[in-house]
Coordinates of C-alpha atoms in Angstrom, one line a residue:
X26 CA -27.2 -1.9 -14.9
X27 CA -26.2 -2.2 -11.2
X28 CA -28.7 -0.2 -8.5
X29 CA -27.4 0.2 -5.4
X30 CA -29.1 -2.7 -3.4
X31 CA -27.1 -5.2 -5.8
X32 CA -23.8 -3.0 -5.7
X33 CA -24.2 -3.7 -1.9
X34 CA -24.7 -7.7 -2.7
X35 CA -21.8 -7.6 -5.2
X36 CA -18.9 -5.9 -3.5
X37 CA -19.7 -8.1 -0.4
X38 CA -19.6 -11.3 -2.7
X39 CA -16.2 -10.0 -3.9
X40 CA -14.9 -8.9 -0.4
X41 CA -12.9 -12.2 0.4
X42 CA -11.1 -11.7 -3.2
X43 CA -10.7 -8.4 -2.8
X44 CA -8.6 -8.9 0.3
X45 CA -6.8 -10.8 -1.7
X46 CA -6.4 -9.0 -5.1
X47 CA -5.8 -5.3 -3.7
X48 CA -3.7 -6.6 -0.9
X49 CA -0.6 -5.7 -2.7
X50 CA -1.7 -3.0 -5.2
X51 CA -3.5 -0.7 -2.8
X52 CA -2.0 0.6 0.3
X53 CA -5.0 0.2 2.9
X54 CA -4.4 -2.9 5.3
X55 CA -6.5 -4.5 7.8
X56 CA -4.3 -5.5 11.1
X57 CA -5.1 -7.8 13.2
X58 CA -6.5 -7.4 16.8
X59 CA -5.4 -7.2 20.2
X60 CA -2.2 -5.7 19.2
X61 CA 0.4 -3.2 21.3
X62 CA -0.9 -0.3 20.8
X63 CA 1.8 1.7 18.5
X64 CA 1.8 5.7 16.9
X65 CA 4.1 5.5 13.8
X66 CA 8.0 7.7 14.0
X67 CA 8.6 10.1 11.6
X68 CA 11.1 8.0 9.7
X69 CA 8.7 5.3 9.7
X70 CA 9.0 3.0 12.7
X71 CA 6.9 2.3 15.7
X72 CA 6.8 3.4 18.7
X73 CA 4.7 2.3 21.9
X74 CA 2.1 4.3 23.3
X75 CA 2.2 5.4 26.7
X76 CA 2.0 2.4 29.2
X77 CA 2.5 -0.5 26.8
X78 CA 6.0 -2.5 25.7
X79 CA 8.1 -1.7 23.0
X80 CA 7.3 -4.2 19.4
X81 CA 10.7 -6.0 19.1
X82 CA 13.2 -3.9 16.6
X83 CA 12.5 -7.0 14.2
X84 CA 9.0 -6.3 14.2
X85 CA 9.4 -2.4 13.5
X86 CA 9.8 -1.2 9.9
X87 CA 13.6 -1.0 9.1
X88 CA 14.3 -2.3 12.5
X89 CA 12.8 0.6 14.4
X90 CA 15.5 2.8 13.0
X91 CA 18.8 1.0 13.7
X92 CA 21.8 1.2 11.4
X93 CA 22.3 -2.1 9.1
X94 CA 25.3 -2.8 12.1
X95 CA 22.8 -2.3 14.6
X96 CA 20.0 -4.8 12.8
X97 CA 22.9 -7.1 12.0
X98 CA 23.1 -7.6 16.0
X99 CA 19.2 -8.1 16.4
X100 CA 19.6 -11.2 13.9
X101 CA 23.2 -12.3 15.0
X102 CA 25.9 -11.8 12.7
X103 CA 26.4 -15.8 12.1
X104 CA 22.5 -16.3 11.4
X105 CA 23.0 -13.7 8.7
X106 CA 26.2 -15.4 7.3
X107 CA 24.1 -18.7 7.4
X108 CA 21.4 -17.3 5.5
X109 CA 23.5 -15.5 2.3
X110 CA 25.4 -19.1 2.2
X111 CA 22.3 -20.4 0.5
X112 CA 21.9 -18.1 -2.4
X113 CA 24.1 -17.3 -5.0
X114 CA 24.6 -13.8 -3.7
X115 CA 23.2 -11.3 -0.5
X116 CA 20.8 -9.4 -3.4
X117 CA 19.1 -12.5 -4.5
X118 CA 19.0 -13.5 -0.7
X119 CA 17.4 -10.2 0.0
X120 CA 15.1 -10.4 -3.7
X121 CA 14.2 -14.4 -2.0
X122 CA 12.6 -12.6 1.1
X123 CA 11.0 -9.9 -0.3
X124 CA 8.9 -12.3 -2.0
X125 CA 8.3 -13.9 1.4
X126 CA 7.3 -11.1 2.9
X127 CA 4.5 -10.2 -0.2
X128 CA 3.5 -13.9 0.3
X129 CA 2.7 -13.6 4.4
X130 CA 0.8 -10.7 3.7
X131 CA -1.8 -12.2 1.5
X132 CA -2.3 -15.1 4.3
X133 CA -2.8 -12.0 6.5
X134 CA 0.7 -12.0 8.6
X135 CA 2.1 -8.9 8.8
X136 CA 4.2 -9.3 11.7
X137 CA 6.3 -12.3 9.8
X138 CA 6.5 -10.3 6.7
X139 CA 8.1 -7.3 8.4
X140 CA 10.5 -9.8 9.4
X141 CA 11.2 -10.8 6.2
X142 CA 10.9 -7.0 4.8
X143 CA 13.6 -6.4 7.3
X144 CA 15.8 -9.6 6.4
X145 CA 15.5 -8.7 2.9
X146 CA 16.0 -4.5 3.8
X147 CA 19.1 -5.6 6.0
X148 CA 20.3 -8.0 3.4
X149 CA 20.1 -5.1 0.6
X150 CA 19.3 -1.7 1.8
X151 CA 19.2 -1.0 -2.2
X152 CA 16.1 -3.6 -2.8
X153 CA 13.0 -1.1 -3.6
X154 CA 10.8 -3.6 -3.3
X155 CA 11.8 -4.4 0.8
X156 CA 10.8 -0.5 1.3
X157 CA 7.5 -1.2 -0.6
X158 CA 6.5 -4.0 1.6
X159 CA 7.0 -2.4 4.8
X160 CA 5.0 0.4 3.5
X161 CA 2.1 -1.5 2.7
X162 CA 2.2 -2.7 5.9
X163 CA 2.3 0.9 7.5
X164 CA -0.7 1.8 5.4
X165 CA -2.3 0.2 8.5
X166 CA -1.7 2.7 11.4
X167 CA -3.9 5.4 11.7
X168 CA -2.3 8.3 9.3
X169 CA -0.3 7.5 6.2
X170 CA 3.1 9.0 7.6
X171 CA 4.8 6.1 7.8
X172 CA 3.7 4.9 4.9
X173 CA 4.4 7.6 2.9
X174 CA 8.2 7.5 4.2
X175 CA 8.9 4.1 3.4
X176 CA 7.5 4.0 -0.1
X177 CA 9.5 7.3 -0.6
X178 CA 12.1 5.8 -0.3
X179 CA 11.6 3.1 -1.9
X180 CA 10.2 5.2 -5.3
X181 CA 13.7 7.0 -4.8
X182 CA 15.4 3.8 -5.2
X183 CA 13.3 2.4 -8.3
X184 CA 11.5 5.8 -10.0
X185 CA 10.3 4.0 -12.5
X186 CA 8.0 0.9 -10.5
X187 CA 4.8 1.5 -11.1
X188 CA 3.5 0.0 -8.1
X189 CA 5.8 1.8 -5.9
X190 CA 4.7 4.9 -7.6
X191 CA 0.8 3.8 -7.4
X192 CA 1.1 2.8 -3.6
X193 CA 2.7 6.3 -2.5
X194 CA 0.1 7.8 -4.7
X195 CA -3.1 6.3 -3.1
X196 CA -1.2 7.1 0.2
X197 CA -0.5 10.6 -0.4
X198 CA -4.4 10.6 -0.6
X199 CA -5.8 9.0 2.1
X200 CA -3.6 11.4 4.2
X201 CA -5.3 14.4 2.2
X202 CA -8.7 12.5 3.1
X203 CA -7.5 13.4 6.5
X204 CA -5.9 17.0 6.4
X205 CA -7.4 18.1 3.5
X206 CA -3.2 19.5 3.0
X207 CA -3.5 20.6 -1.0
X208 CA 0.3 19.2 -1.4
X209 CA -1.1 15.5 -1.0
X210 CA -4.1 15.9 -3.4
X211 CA -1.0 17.1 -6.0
X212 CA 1.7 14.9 -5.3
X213 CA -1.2 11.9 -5.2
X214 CA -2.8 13.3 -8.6
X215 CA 0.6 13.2 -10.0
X216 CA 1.7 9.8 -9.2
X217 CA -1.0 8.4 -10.0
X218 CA -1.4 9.7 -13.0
X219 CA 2.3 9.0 -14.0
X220 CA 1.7 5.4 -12.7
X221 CA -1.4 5.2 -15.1
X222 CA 0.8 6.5 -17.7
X223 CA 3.2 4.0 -17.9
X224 CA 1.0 0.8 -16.9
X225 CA -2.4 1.8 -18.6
X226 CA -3.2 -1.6 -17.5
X227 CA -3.3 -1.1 -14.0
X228 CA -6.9 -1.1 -12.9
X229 CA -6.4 -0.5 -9.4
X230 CA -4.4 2.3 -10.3
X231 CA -7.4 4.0 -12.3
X232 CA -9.7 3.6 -9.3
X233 CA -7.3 5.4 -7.1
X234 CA -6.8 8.4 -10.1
X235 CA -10.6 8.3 -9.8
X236 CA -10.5 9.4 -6.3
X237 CA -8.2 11.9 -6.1
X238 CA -10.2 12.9 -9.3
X239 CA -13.6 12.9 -7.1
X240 CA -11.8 15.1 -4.7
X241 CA -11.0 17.6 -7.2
X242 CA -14.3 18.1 -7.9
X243 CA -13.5 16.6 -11.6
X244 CA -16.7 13.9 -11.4
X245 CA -16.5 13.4 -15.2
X246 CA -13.7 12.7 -15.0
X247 CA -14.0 10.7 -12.2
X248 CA -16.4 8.2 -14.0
X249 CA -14.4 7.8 -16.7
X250 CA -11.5 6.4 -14.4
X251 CA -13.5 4.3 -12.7
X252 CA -14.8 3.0 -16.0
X253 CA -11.2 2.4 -17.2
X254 CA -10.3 0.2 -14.5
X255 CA -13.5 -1.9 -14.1
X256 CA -13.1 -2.7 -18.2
X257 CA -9.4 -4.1 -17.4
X258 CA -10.7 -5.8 -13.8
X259 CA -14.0 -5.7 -12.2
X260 CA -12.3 -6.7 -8.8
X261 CA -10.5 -3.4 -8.9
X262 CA -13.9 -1.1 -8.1
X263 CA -14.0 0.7 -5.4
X264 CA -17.8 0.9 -3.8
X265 CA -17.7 3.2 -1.7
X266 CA -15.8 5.9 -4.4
X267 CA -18.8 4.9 -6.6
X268 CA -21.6 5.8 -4.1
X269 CA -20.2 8.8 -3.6
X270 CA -19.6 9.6 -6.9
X271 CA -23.5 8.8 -7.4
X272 CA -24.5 11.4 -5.3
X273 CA -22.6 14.3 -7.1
X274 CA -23.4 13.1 -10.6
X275 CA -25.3 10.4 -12.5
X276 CA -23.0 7.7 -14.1
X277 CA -23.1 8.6 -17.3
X278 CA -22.3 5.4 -18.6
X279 CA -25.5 4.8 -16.8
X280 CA -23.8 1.1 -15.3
X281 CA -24.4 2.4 -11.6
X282 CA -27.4 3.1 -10.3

């Protein structure tokens, strides 16, 4: 049985891990400080705010909106030649820094893995997973927009990755957390339900059905999601869901307190 003093205790013991572990699977990022101050485009990029520079096109999601011709320029068309001539193929180039771009974000980097996100967007507008990146990074700025573009896109592109589907889920709801726009909770609800559907092992997955769930006003139901995914990963739990859950109805597995 966990009472709320210890829940405090444990999810700051896990915090470093859960950096770490929900990094990729849940779409809420951390940037770093001290950074030009940016408001997000409709069709994803970044644009400054009044009275600071421009981020470099690089830098920007999809290149700040430029054509593949366009981005080609930014990189320099012999670079890009360079680059392919070490892989088999431009998709496993493109498949090589996707990966790349997954691994900087973990080490907390998210301006070199939008390059890379880019590189690997530029090198195969078709990968799905290039689009997923960049909207994990997104998931930073202060609404979901972009986010919710980008993954979009890339769920268009693969409908059946469950992450993809998961990410724009848990997305979809933090912008209803902020407009309290019906469409989100429903598009969210669905998504994340389909994503549970398919991967029943997705913890983190469970925890984010569990919110929209909470928001619904379905608190049984609630539990039982958040119950689901702390049996398949106790790093998935999301503290603050669970405090709030508290406070509308008893656990009634009776684990929190």
């Amino acid at each position: 049985m966990l009472t709320s003093a210890s829940l405090k205790t444990f999810s700051q013991s896990l915090a470093a891990f859960l950096l770490l572990g929900l990094l990729l699977a849940a779409p809420a990022q951390a940037q770093r400080k001290g950074r030009t101050n940016t408001v997000a485009n409709p069709d994803g990029s970044l644009a400054a705010t009044a009275g600071t520079p421009a981020r470099p096109a690089r830098l920007q999601p999809l290149f700040g909106g430029l054509t593949p011709a366009q981005a080609t320029q930014v990189i320099g068309e012999a670079q890009l030649k360079a680059i392919v001539a070490s892989f088999a193929s431009a998709a496993e180039a493109s498949s090589f820094f996707a990966t790349k771009g997954f691994d900087y974000l973990r080490e907390n980097k998210p301006d070199t893995a939008v390059y890379r996100f880019n590189l690997a967007w530029l090198l195969n507008p078709q990968n799905a997973e290039a689009y997923r990146g960049l909207g994990v990074v997104a998931s930073a700025q202060p609404t979901a927009d972009a986010s919710i573009s980008l993954l979009a896109k890339g769920l268009t592109l693969a409908p059946s990755n469950v992450q993809l589907m998961s990410d724009l889920g848990a997305s979809h709801l933090i912008r209803y957390g902020q407009t309290k726009k019906k469409k989100d909770l429903t598009t969210g609800l669905e998504l994340l339900q389909r994503a549970t559907t398919l991967d029943p092992a997705n913890a983190v997955a469970w925890q984010q059905l569990a919110r929209g769930l909470y928001y619904q006003e379905k608190y049984a139901e609630a539990w039982a999601a958040v119950h689901k995914g702390q049996a398949l990963s106790i790093s998935s739990l999301d503290f603050d869901l669970i405090t709030e859950l508290l406070a509308k109805l008893p656990d009634p597995q009776g684990t929190f307190k």
